Amino acid sequence: MTGSAIVQLAYLASAVLFIFGLRELSHPDTARRGNALASLGMLLAIVTTLVGQEILSFTWIIVGGLAGGLTGLYLARTVEMTEMPQMVAVFNGFGGGASALVAGAEYLKILGFGVGASAAGAGGAGALSALPVDTGVSIMAGTLIGAVTFSGSWVAFAKLQGHLDQPVTYPLQQTSNLAILLAAVAASVLLVAAPPADAALVYLGLAAVALLLGVLVVIPIGGADMPVVVALLNSYSGLAASAAGFVLTNMALIISGALVGASGLILTAIMCRAMNRSLANVLFGAFGGGGGPATGAAETGERSVAEIDAENLAMMMAYARQVVIVPGYGLAVAQAQHAVKELAMNLTERGVTVKFAIHPVAGRMPGHMNVLLAEADVPYDMLFEPEDVNPEMPNTDVALVVGANDVVNPSARDEADSPIAGMPIVEVDRAEHSVVIKRSLSTGFAGIDNPLFYKDNNRMFFGDAAKKIPELVQELKEV
Ligand code: NDP
């Protein structure tokens, strides 16, 4: 067998490991094994590339590996769990940026710049003939998608970090974005089919325009739609990597990029369904304020809320038949997952049926609540989707909301003009009693007031979930 056949076989094996890894990741029970399989696939792909391909300089690979590895290690150790979505956004951006750089390096090499440049375009000017279509299309796709992903991801980062609270809209926004996209595609066709004398300059201009486009397409997207945007950018980063794979004729990169692209698209569809919105509506709808701790009528004192203390709440829960716990972003902030598990176990031991209602967009990243509760070893059979638990709400004695807000906001169901109208919610207001644990009446990520707090059957248990849940568990032990 030739060396090249061995390399291709090793890449194929790594692709198979990726696919099985993804398959196992689809269920919490097998997710760890899935992660290990996919990591093994990646290790195999890296080793194969290093030993089997033409590596220009191991020095640069080691320098790059150390720089990336140490940065990754630092981030992984210091980033708070609540900042994971920002980290995912940045990772997507780096993925897109890296693919654009690969495409750019290859194009400039073809033009005659740098190490390994082809003779065809020596000096970068003049006599360059048309590029082969497959190479040209791959380079331009990698550049456009990669650059859009890079800059778009940084805007998503800024939104998630709360630096860019409101959607930025202006007249003819979508039309002008479309015009910029068409101009970029036209320039790409020109650079492939009939490269002009100053092709390098035009190419760099194209990359700059693609970066601008990434910013322009993400700024109008409302804060409430960030789950969809992050998933979509993840998919783009995969497509850009796949394009880079075609540029380098690297099968592992083509396949793994395609897998990321496809799974990102599936996740985008799941997120759209979770918010009951179409992708077009997300991209062009400027939906929800998002980000900061805006205050609504809630804090002006126009309406009143009823409070409950730990002792009374413990009594209410101890004698309940069924309790539904709805975790949200605040649970992650408070890192109260272990305390919540203790609460659930205490109730279960008393014969109370306890269910966790997990909204798909609760928290700040897909699967956020599942990850947190898995960390605390909450049994998977206690976790339910909103559509499974909502029909049981009228028979639920207590719905306990822990640091969630938007995902239990009844205005999504009841008010057609609400910025989150149509988003499915966990209908805690239909339980006999709902109790909300949060520190104040301030809004959640979407920046809108929550009528739940003022309902007659709702009680507020104000405070940091990190303190309030242990307080409640303590009271329960005394009941
Ligand atoms: P929300 O952001 O709506 O609300 C979280 C609430 O937690 C806040 O109102 C806050 O109130 C409370 N809180 C914060 N810290 C604490 C604490 N230490 N103890 C107790 N409460 C606390 O969260 P949800 O989970 O309900 O909704 C998620 C939102 O995030 C949705 O709008 C979703 O679209 C968006 N999003 C989701 C992503 C995803 O992939 N899942 C990605 C990006 C955005 P207070 O300050 O009063 O304590």
Coordinates of C-alpha atoms and ligand atoms in Angstrom, one line a residue:
M1 CA 0.0 0.0 0.0
T2 CA 1.4 3.4 -0.9
G3 CA 2.0 6.2 1.7
S4 CA -0.8 8.3 0.2
A5 CA -3.3 5.4 0.5
I6 CA -2.3 4.9 4.2
V7 CA -2.9 8.6 4.8
Q8 CA -6.3 8.5 3.1
L9 CA -7.3 5.4 5.1
A10 CA -6.2 7.1 8.4
Y11 CA -8.3 10.2 7.5
L12 CA -11.2 7.9 6.7
A13 CA -10.8 6.2 10.1
S14 CA -10.8 9.6 11.8
A15 CA -13.9 10.6 10.0
V16 CA -15.6 7.4 11.1
L17 CA -14.6 8.2 14.7
F18 CA -16.1 11.7 14.3
I19 CA -19.4 10.2 13.1
F20 CA -19.7 7.7 15.8
G21 CA -18.6 10.3 18.3
L22 CA -21.4 12.6 17.2
R23 CA -23.9 9.7 17.4
E24 CA -22.9 9.0 21.0
L25 CA -23.1 12.7 21.9
S26 CA -26.8 12.7 21.1
H27 CA -27.6 11.1 24.5
P28 CA -26.4 12.2 27.9
D29 CA -25.7 8.6 28.9
T30 CA -23.2 8.0 26.1
A31 CA -22.0 11.6 25.6
R32 CA -18.7 11.2 27.5
R33 CA -17.8 8.2 25.3
G34 CA -18.8 10.2 22.2
N35 CA -16.5 13.0 23.3
A36 CA -13.6 10.5 23.8
L37 CA -14.2 8.9 20.3
A38 CA -14.3 12.2 18.5
S39 CA -11.1 13.4 20.4
L40 CA -9.4 10.1 19.3
G41 CA -10.5 10.9 15.7
M42 CA -9.0 14.3 16.0
L43 CA -5.7 13.0 17.4
L44 CA -5.5 10.5 14.5
A45 CA -6.1 13.2 12.0
I46 CA -3.5 15.5 13.5
V47 CA -0.8 12.8 13.7
T48 CA -1.6 11.7 10.1
T49 CA -1.2 15.2 8.8
L50 CA 2.0 15.7 10.7
V51 CA 3.7 12.5 9.6
G52 CA 2.0 12.0 6.2
Q53 CA 1.8 15.4 4.6
E54 CA 4.4 17.8 3.4
I55 CA 5.0 19.9 6.4
L56 CA 6.9 23.1 5.6
S57 CA 8.3 23.8 9.0
F58 CA 7.8 22.0 12.3
T59 CA 9.1 25.1 14.1
W60 CA 6.0 27.1 13.1
I61 CA 3.7 24.2 13.9
I62 CA 5.2 23.9 17.4
V63 CA 5.1 27.7 17.9
G64 CA 1.5 27.8 16.7
G65 CA 0.5 24.7 18.7
L66 CA 2.0 26.2 21.9
A67 CA 0.4 29.6 21.4
G68 CA -3.0 28.1 20.7
G69 CA -2.7 25.4 23.3
L70 CA -1.6 27.7 26.1
T71 CA -4.3 30.3 25.2
G72 CA -6.9 27.5 25.2
L73 CA -5.7 26.2 28.5
Y74 CA -5.8 29.6 30.1
L75 CA -9.3 30.3 28.8
A76 CA -10.7 26.9 29.8
R77 CA -9.4 27.4 33.3
T78 CA -10.5 30.9 33.8
V79 CA -13.7 31.3 31.9
E80 CA -16.8 31.2 34.1
M81 CA -19.5 28.7 33.2
T82 CA -21.8 31.6 32.6
E83 CA -19.4 32.9 30.0
M84 CA -19.3 29.7 27.9
P85 CA -21.5 31.1 25.1
Q86 CA -19.1 34.0 24.6
M87 CA -16.3 31.4 24.5
V88 CA -18.2 29.3 21.9
A89 CA -18.8 32.5 19.8
V90 CA -15.1 33.3 19.9
F91 CA -14.1 29.7 19.0
N92 CA -16.5 29.8 16.0
G93 CA -14.9 33.1 15.0
F94 CA -11.4 31.7 15.3
G95 CA -12.4 28.7 13.2
G96 CA -13.8 30.9 10.5
G97 CA -10.8 33.2 10.7
A98 CA -8.3 30.3 10.4
S99 CA -10.1 28.9 7.3
A100 CA -10.1 32.4 5.7
L101 CA -6.4 32.7 6.4
V102 CA -5.7 29.2 4.8
A103 CA -7.7 30.2 1.7
G104 CA -5.9 33.6 1.6
A105 CA -2.4 32.0 2.0
E106 CA -3.2 29.6 -0.9
Y107 CA -4.5 32.4 -3.2
L108 CA -1.5 34.6 -2.5
K109 CA 0.8 31.6 -3.1
I110 CA -0.9 31.1 -6.4
L111 CA -0.3 34.7 -7.2
G112 CA 3.4 34.3 -6.5
F113 CA 3.8 35.6 -3.0
G114 CA 5.6 33.8 -0.2
V115 CA 7.0 30.3 0.4
G116 CA 6.1 27.6 -2.1
A117 CA 4.6 30.1 -4.5
S118 CA 3.8 28.8 -7.9
A119 CA 5.6 30.2 -10.9
A120 CA 2.4 31.1 -12.6
G121 CA 2.0 34.4 -10.9
A122 CA 5.5 35.2 -10.0
G123 CA 5.7 38.7 -8.6
G124 CA 2.0 38.8 -8.1
A125 CA 1.3 41.0 -11.1
G126 CA 0.4 40.6 -14.7
A127 CA 0.2 37.3 -16.5
L128 CA -1.9 35.2 -14.1
S129 CA -4.4 33.0 -16.0
A130 CA -7.7 31.8 -14.7
L131 CA -7.6 29.5 -11.7
P132 CA -8.9 25.9 -11.9
V133 CA -12.6 26.2 -11.0
D134 CA -12.5 23.8 -8.1
T135 CA -9.5 25.5 -6.4
G136 CA -10.9 29.0 -7.2
V137 CA -14.3 28.3 -5.8
S138 CA -12.9 26.7 -2.7
I139 CA -10.6 29.6 -2.0
M140 CA -13.3 32.2 -2.5
A141 CA -15.9 30.2 -0.5
G142 CA -13.3 29.8 2.4
T143 CA -12.5 33.5 2.3
L144 CA -16.1 34.7 2.2
I145 CA -17.6 32.3 4.7
G146 CA -14.6 32.4 6.9
A147 CA -14.3 36.2 7.1
V148 CA -18.1 36.6 7.7
T149 CA -17.9 34.0 10.4
F150 CA -15.0 35.7 12.1
S151 CA -16.4 39.2 12.3
G152 CA -20.0 38.0 12.9
S153 CA -18.8 35.9 15.8
W154 CA -17.1 38.9 17.4
V155 CA -20.4 40.9 17.1
A156 CA -22.2 37.9 18.7
F157 CA -19.6 37.9 21.4
A158 CA -20.2 41.6 22.1
K159 CA -24.0 41.0 22.2
L160 CA -23.7 38.0 24.6
Q161 CA -21.3 40.0 26.8
G162 CA -23.9 42.8 27.0
H163 CA -21.8 45.4 25.1
L164 CA -24.4 45.7 22.3
D165 CA -27.8 45.5 23.8
Q166 CA -30.1 46.7 21.1
P167 CA -30.5 45.5 17.5
V168 CA -29.0 48.0 15.1
T169 CA -31.4 48.7 12.3
Y170 CA -31.5 51.3 9.5
P171 CA -33.5 51.9 6.3
L172 CA -32.7 49.5 3.4
Q173 CA -30.5 47.4 5.6
Q174 CA -31.3 44.1 4.1
T175 CA -31.1 45.5 0.6
S176 CA -27.7 47.0 1.1
N177 CA -26.4 43.8 2.8
L178 CA -27.7 41.9 -0.3
A179 CA -25.9 44.4 -2.6
I180 CA -22.6 44.0 -0.7
L181 CA -22.9 40.2 -0.8
L182 CA -23.6 40.2 -4.6
A183 CA -20.7 42.6 -5.2
A184 CA -18.4 40.2 -3.1
V185 CA -19.6 37.2 -5.1
A186 CA -19.0 39.1 -8.4
A187 CA -15.4 40.1 -7.3
S188 CA -14.8 36.4 -6.3
V189 CA -15.9 35.3 -9.8
L190 CA -13.5 37.9 -11.4
L191 CA -10.6 36.8 -9.2
V192 CA -11.1 33.2 -10.2
A193 CA -12.0 33.5 -13.9
A194 CA -9.9 36.5 -15.0
P195 CA -7.6 37.7 -12.2
P196 CA -6.7 41.3 -12.8
A197 CA -3.1 42.7 -12.7
D198 CA -3.6 43.8 -9.1
A199 CA -5.4 40.6 -8.0
A200 CA -3.7 40.5 -4.6
L201 CA -5.1 44.0 -3.8
V202 CA -8.5 43.1 -5.0
Y203 CA -8.4 39.9 -3.0
L204 CA -7.5 41.8 0.2
G205 CA -10.3 44.2 -0.5
L206 CA -12.7 41.3 -0.9
A207 CA -11.6 39.9 2.5
A208 CA -12.2 43.3 4.1
V209 CA -15.7 43.5 2.5
A210 CA -16.5 40.0 3.8
L211 CA -15.4 41.1 7.3
L212 CA -17.7 44.1 7.1
L213 CA -20.6 41.9 5.9
G214 CA -20.2 39.7 8.9
V215 CA -20.7 42.7 11.2
L216 CA -23.6 44.1 9.1
V217 CA -25.6 40.8 9.1
V218 CA -25.3 40.2 12.8
I219 CA -25.9 43.7 14.2
P220 CA -29.6 43.8 13.3
I221 CA -30.3 40.4 15.0
G222 CA -32.1 40.9 18.3
G223 CA -30.7 39.7 21.6
A224 CA -33.4 37.1 22.1
D225 CA -32.3 35.3 18.9
M226 CA -28.7 34.8 20.0
P227 CA -29.1 31.1 20.5
V228 CA -30.0 30.7 16.9
V229 CA -27.2 33.0 15.7
V230 CA -24.5 31.2 17.7
A231 CA -25.6 27.9 16.2
L232 CA -25.7 29.3 12.7
L233 CA -22.2 30.8 13.0
N234 CA -21.0 27.4 14.3
S235 CA -22.4 25.9 11.1
Y236 CA -20.7 28.6 9.0
S237 CA -17.3 27.9 10.7
G238 CA -17.7 24.2 9.6
L239 CA -18.5 25.2 6.0
A240 CA -15.5 27.5 6.0
A241 CA -13.3 24.6 7.3
S242 CA -14.7 22.3 4.7
A243 CA -13.8 24.9 2.0
A244 CA -10.3 25.1 3.5
G245 CA -10.2 21.3 3.2
F246 CA -10.9 21.5 -0.5
V247 CA -8.2 24.2 -0.9
L248 CA -5.6 21.9 0.8
T249 CA -7.1 18.7 -0.6
N250 CA -7.3 17.4 2.9
M251 CA -10.0 14.8 3.3
A252 CA -10.2 14.9 7.1
L253 CA -10.8 18.7 7.0
I254 CA -13.4 18.4 4.3
I255 CA -15.3 15.7 6.2
S256 CA -15.0 17.2 9.7
G257 CA -16.0 20.7 8.4
A258 CA -19.0 19.2 6.6
L259 CA -20.0 17.5 9.9
V260 CA -19.7 20.7 11.8
G261 CA -21.6 22.5 9.1
A262 CA -24.4 20.0 9.1
S263 CA -24.7 19.5 12.8
G264 CA -24.7 23.3 13.2
L265 CA -27.5 23.6 10.8
I266 CA -29.5 20.9 12.7
L267 CA -28.9 22.8 15.9
T268 CA -30.0 26.0 14.2
A269 CA -33.2 24.3 13.2
I270 CA -33.7 23.0 16.8
M271 CA -33.2 26.4 18.2
C272 CA -35.6 28.0 15.7
R273 CA -38.2 25.4 16.7
A274 CA -37.5 26.0 20.4
M275 CA -38.3 29.7 19.8
N276 CA -41.1 29.0 17.3
R277 CA -39.5 31.2 14.7
S278 CA -38.3 30.8 11.1
L279 CA -34.7 31.3 10.2
A280 CA -35.6 34.2 7.9
N281 CA -37.5 35.8 10.7
V282 CA -34.4 35.4 13.0
L283 CA -32.0 36.9 10.4
F284 CA -34.2 39.8 9.4
G285 CA -36.5 40.3 12.3
A286 CA -34.5 42.3 14.9
F287 CA -36.3 40.4 17.6
G288 CA -36.0 41.3 21.3
G289 CA -33.8 43.8 23.1
G290 CA -31.4 41.5 24.8
G291 CA -28.4 41.8 27.0
G292 CA -28.5 44.2 29.8
P293 CA -30.4 44.4 33.0
A294 CA -33.1 46.7 31.7
T295 CA -35.9 47.5 34.2
G296 CA -39.5 47.6 33.3
A297 CA -42.7 48.6 35.0
A298 CA -41.7 46.0 37.6
E299 CA -39.4 48.3 39.4
T300 CA -41.5 51.4 39.3
G301 CA -43.8 50.0 41.9
E302 CA -46.9 50.2 39.8
R303 CA -47.9 46.6 40.6
S304 CA -47.2 44.6 43.6
V305 CA -45.7 41.1 44.1
A306 CA -46.3 38.7 46.9
E307 CA -43.3 37.2 48.7
I308 CA -42.8 33.9 50.5
D309 CA -40.2 32.9 53.0
A310 CA -38.1 29.7 53.3
E311 CA -40.2 28.2 56.0
N312 CA -43.6 28.6 54.2
L313 CA -42.1 27.4 50.9
A314 CA -40.6 24.3 52.6
M315 CA -44.1 23.5 54.0
M316 CA -45.7 24.0 50.7
M317 CA -43.3 21.8 48.9
A318 CA -43.1 19.1 51.6
Y319 CA -46.8 18.4 51.3
A320 CA -47.0 18.7 47.5
R321 CA -47.8 15.7 45.3
Q322 CA -45.9 17.0 42.3
V323 CA -43.2 19.7 42.1
V324 CA -41.8 21.0 38.8
I325 CA -38.4 22.8 39.0
V326 CA -37.6 25.1 36.1
P327 CA -33.9 26.0 36.1
G328 CA -32.6 29.1 34.1
Y329 CA -29.6 31.2 33.6
G330 CA -29.6 32.4 37.2
L331 CA -29.0 28.8 38.3
A332 CA -25.8 28.8 36.3
V333 CA -24.7 32.2 37.7
A334 CA -25.3 30.9 41.2
Q335 CA -23.8 27.5 40.5
A336 CA -26.7 26.1 42.6
Q337 CA -27.0 22.8 40.7
H338 CA -25.7 20.7 43.6
A339 CA -28.0 22.4 46.0
V340 CA -31.0 22.0 43.6
K341 CA -30.2 18.3 43.4
E342 CA -30.2 18.0 47.2
L343 CA -33.6 19.7 47.2
A344 CA -35.0 17.4 44.6
M345 CA -33.7 14.3 46.4
N346 CA -35.1 15.5 49.8
L347 CA -38.5 15.9 48.2
T348 CA -38.3 12.6 46.4
E349 CA -37.5 10.8 49.6
R350 CA -40.7 12.3 51.0
G351 CA -42.7 10.8 48.2
V352 CA -43.1 14.0 46.2
T353 CA -42.9 13.6 42.4
V354 CA -40.2 15.9 41.2
K355 CA -39.7 16.9 37.6
F356 CA -37.2 19.3 36.0
A357 CA -38.6 21.2 33.0
I358 CA -35.7 22.0 30.7
H359 CA -36.4 24.7 28.1
P360 CA -34.1 24.3 25.1
V361 CA -33.0 28.0 25.3
A362 CA -32.7 28.2 29.1
G363 CA -29.3 29.6 30.1
R364 CA -26.9 30.9 27.5
M365 CA -26.0 28.0 25.4
P366 CA -27.7 25.0 23.9
G367 CA -27.9 22.2 26.5
H368 CA -26.7 24.6 29.2
M369 CA -29.1 23.3 31.8
N370 CA -28.6 19.6 30.9
V371 CA -24.8 20.1 31.4
L372 CA -25.3 21.8 34.8
L373 CA -27.7 19.2 36.1
A374 CA -25.5 16.3 34.7
E375 CA -22.6 17.8 36.6
A376 CA -24.7 17.4 39.8
D377 CA -25.7 13.9 38.8
V378 CA -29.4 14.7 38.6
P379 CA -30.9 11.5 37.1
Y380 CA -31.8 12.0 33.4
D381 CA -35.2 10.5 33.9
M382 CA -36.1 13.5 36.0
L383 CA -35.5 15.9 33.0
F384 CA -38.5 16.8 30.8
E385 CA -39.1 19.0 27.7
P386 CA -41.6 21.8 28.1
E387 CA -44.1 20.1 25.8
D388 CA -44.1 17.0 28.1
V389 CA -44.5 18.9 31.3
N390 CA -46.9 21.7 30.3
P391 CA -50.0 19.4 30.1
E392 CA -49.3 18.4 33.7
M393 CA -49.1 21.9 35.0
P394 CA -52.7 22.1 36.2
N395 CA -52.0 19.0 38.4
T396 CA -48.7 20.4 39.7
D397 CA -48.8 21.8 43.2
V398 CA -45.6 23.9 43.1
A399 CA -43.6 25.1 40.0
L400 CA -40.3 26.4 41.4
V401 CA -38.5 28.7 39.0
V402 CA -34.8 28.9 39.8
G403 CA -33.1 31.9 38.1
A404 CA -35.2 31.6 35.0
N405 CA -37.1 34.5 33.5
D406 CA -37.7 34.6 29.7
V407 CA -38.5 30.9 29.4
V408 CA -41.4 31.2 31.9
N409 CA -42.7 34.6 30.6
P410 CA -46.4 34.2 29.9
S411 CA -46.5 37.3 27.6
A412 CA -44.8 35.1 24.9
R413 CA -48.1 33.1 24.9
D414 CA -50.6 35.8 25.8
E415 CA -49.5 39.0 24.1
A416 CA -49.4 39.1 20.4
D417 CA -47.2 42.3 20.4
S418 CA -44.7 41.0 22.9
P419 CA -41.1 41.0 21.5
I420 CA -41.0 37.2 22.3
A421 CA -44.6 36.5 21.1
G422 CA -44.9 32.9 20.0
M423 CA -41.9 31.5 21.8
P424 CA -42.9 28.3 23.6
I425 CA -42.6 28.7 27.4
V426 CA -42.7 26.5 30.5
E427 CA -46.3 27.4 31.6
V428 CA -45.6 27.6 35.3
D429 CA -48.4 30.1 35.7
R430 CA -50.8 27.2 35.1
A431 CA -49.6 25.4 38.2
E432 CA -51.5 25.7 41.4
H433 CA -48.6 27.8 42.8
S434 CA -45.5 29.2 41.2
V435 CA -42.5 30.4 43.1
V436 CA -39.7 32.4 41.5
I437 CA -36.2 32.5 43.0
K438 CA -34.3 35.5 41.8
R439 CA -32.6 38.5 43.3
S440 CA -34.9 41.3 42.0
L441 CA -37.6 42.0 39.6
S442 CA -35.2 42.9 36.8
T443 CA -35.6 41.4 33.4
G444 CA -33.8 38.4 31.8
F445 CA -31.8 38.3 28.6
A446 CA -34.6 39.5 26.3
G447 CA -34.9 42.6 28.3
I448 CA -38.7 42.5 28.8
D449 CA -40.9 42.6 31.9
N450 CA -42.5 39.3 33.2
P451 CA -46.2 39.4 34.1
L452 CA -45.7 36.1 35.9
F453 CA -44.3 37.9 39.0
Y454 CA -47.5 39.8 39.6
K455 CA -50.0 36.9 39.2
D456 CA -52.1 35.9 42.2
N457 CA -50.8 32.4 42.4
N458 CA -47.2 33.5 42.2
R459 CA -44.8 34.1 45.1
M460 CA -41.3 35.6 44.9
F461 CA -38.5 34.1 47.0
F462 CA -36.0 36.9 46.6
G463 CA -32.3 36.3 46.8
D464 CA -29.3 34.7 45.3
A465 CA -30.1 31.1 44.4
A466 CA -26.7 30.1 45.9
K467 CA -28.1 31.1 49.3
K468 CA -31.8 30.6 48.9
I469 CA -31.8 26.9 47.8
P470 CA -29.6 25.7 50.8
E471 CA -31.9 27.8 53.1
L472 CA -34.9 26.0 51.7
V473 CA -33.2 22.6 52.0
Q474 CA -32.4 23.4 55.6
E475 CA -36.1 24.3 56.3
L476 CA -37.3 21.2 54.6
K477 CA -35.1 19.1 56.8
E478 CA -37.0 20.6 59.8
V479 CA -40.5 19.9 58.4
Ligands
NDP1 P1 -33.0 34.9 31.6 O1 -31.8 35.5 31.1 O2 -34.3 35.2 31.0 O3 -33.2 35.3 33.2 C1 -32.2 34.9 34.1 C2 -32.6 35.4 35.5 O4 -31.7 34.9 36.4 C3 -32.5 36.9 35.5 O5 -33.7 37.6 35.4 C4 -31.8 37.2 36.9 O6 -32.7 38.0 37.7 C5 -31.7 35.8 37.5 N1 -30.4 35.6 38.2 C6 -29.2 36.0 37.8 N2 -28.3 35.6 38.8 C7 -29.0 35.0 39.7 C8 -28.6 34.4 41.0 N3 -27.3 34.4 41.4 N4 -29.6 33.8 41.7 C9 -30.9 33.8 41.3 N5 -31.3 34.4 40.2 C10 -30.3 35.0 39.4 O7 -32.8 33.3 31.7 P2 -33.6 32.1 31.1 O8 -32.8 30.9 31.3 O9 -35.0 32.1 31.5 O10 -33.7 32.4 29.5 C11 -32.5 32.4 28.7 C12 -32.5 33.6 27.8 O11 -31.2 33.7 27.2 C13 -33.5 33.5 26.7 O12 -33.9 34.8 26.4 C14 -32.6 33.0 25.5 O13 -33.1 33.3 24.3 C15 -31.3 33.7 25.8 N6 -30.1 33.0 25.2 C16 -30.0 31.6 25.3 C17 -29.0 31.0 24.7 C18 -29.0 29.5 24.7 O14 -28.4 28.9 23.8 N7 -29.6 28.8 25.6 C19 -27.9 31.7 24.1 C20 -28.0 33.2 24.1 C21 -29.1 33.8 24.7 P3 -32.1 38.8 38.9 O15 -31.0 39.7 38.3 O16 -33.3 39.5 39.5 O17 -31.5 37.8 39.9

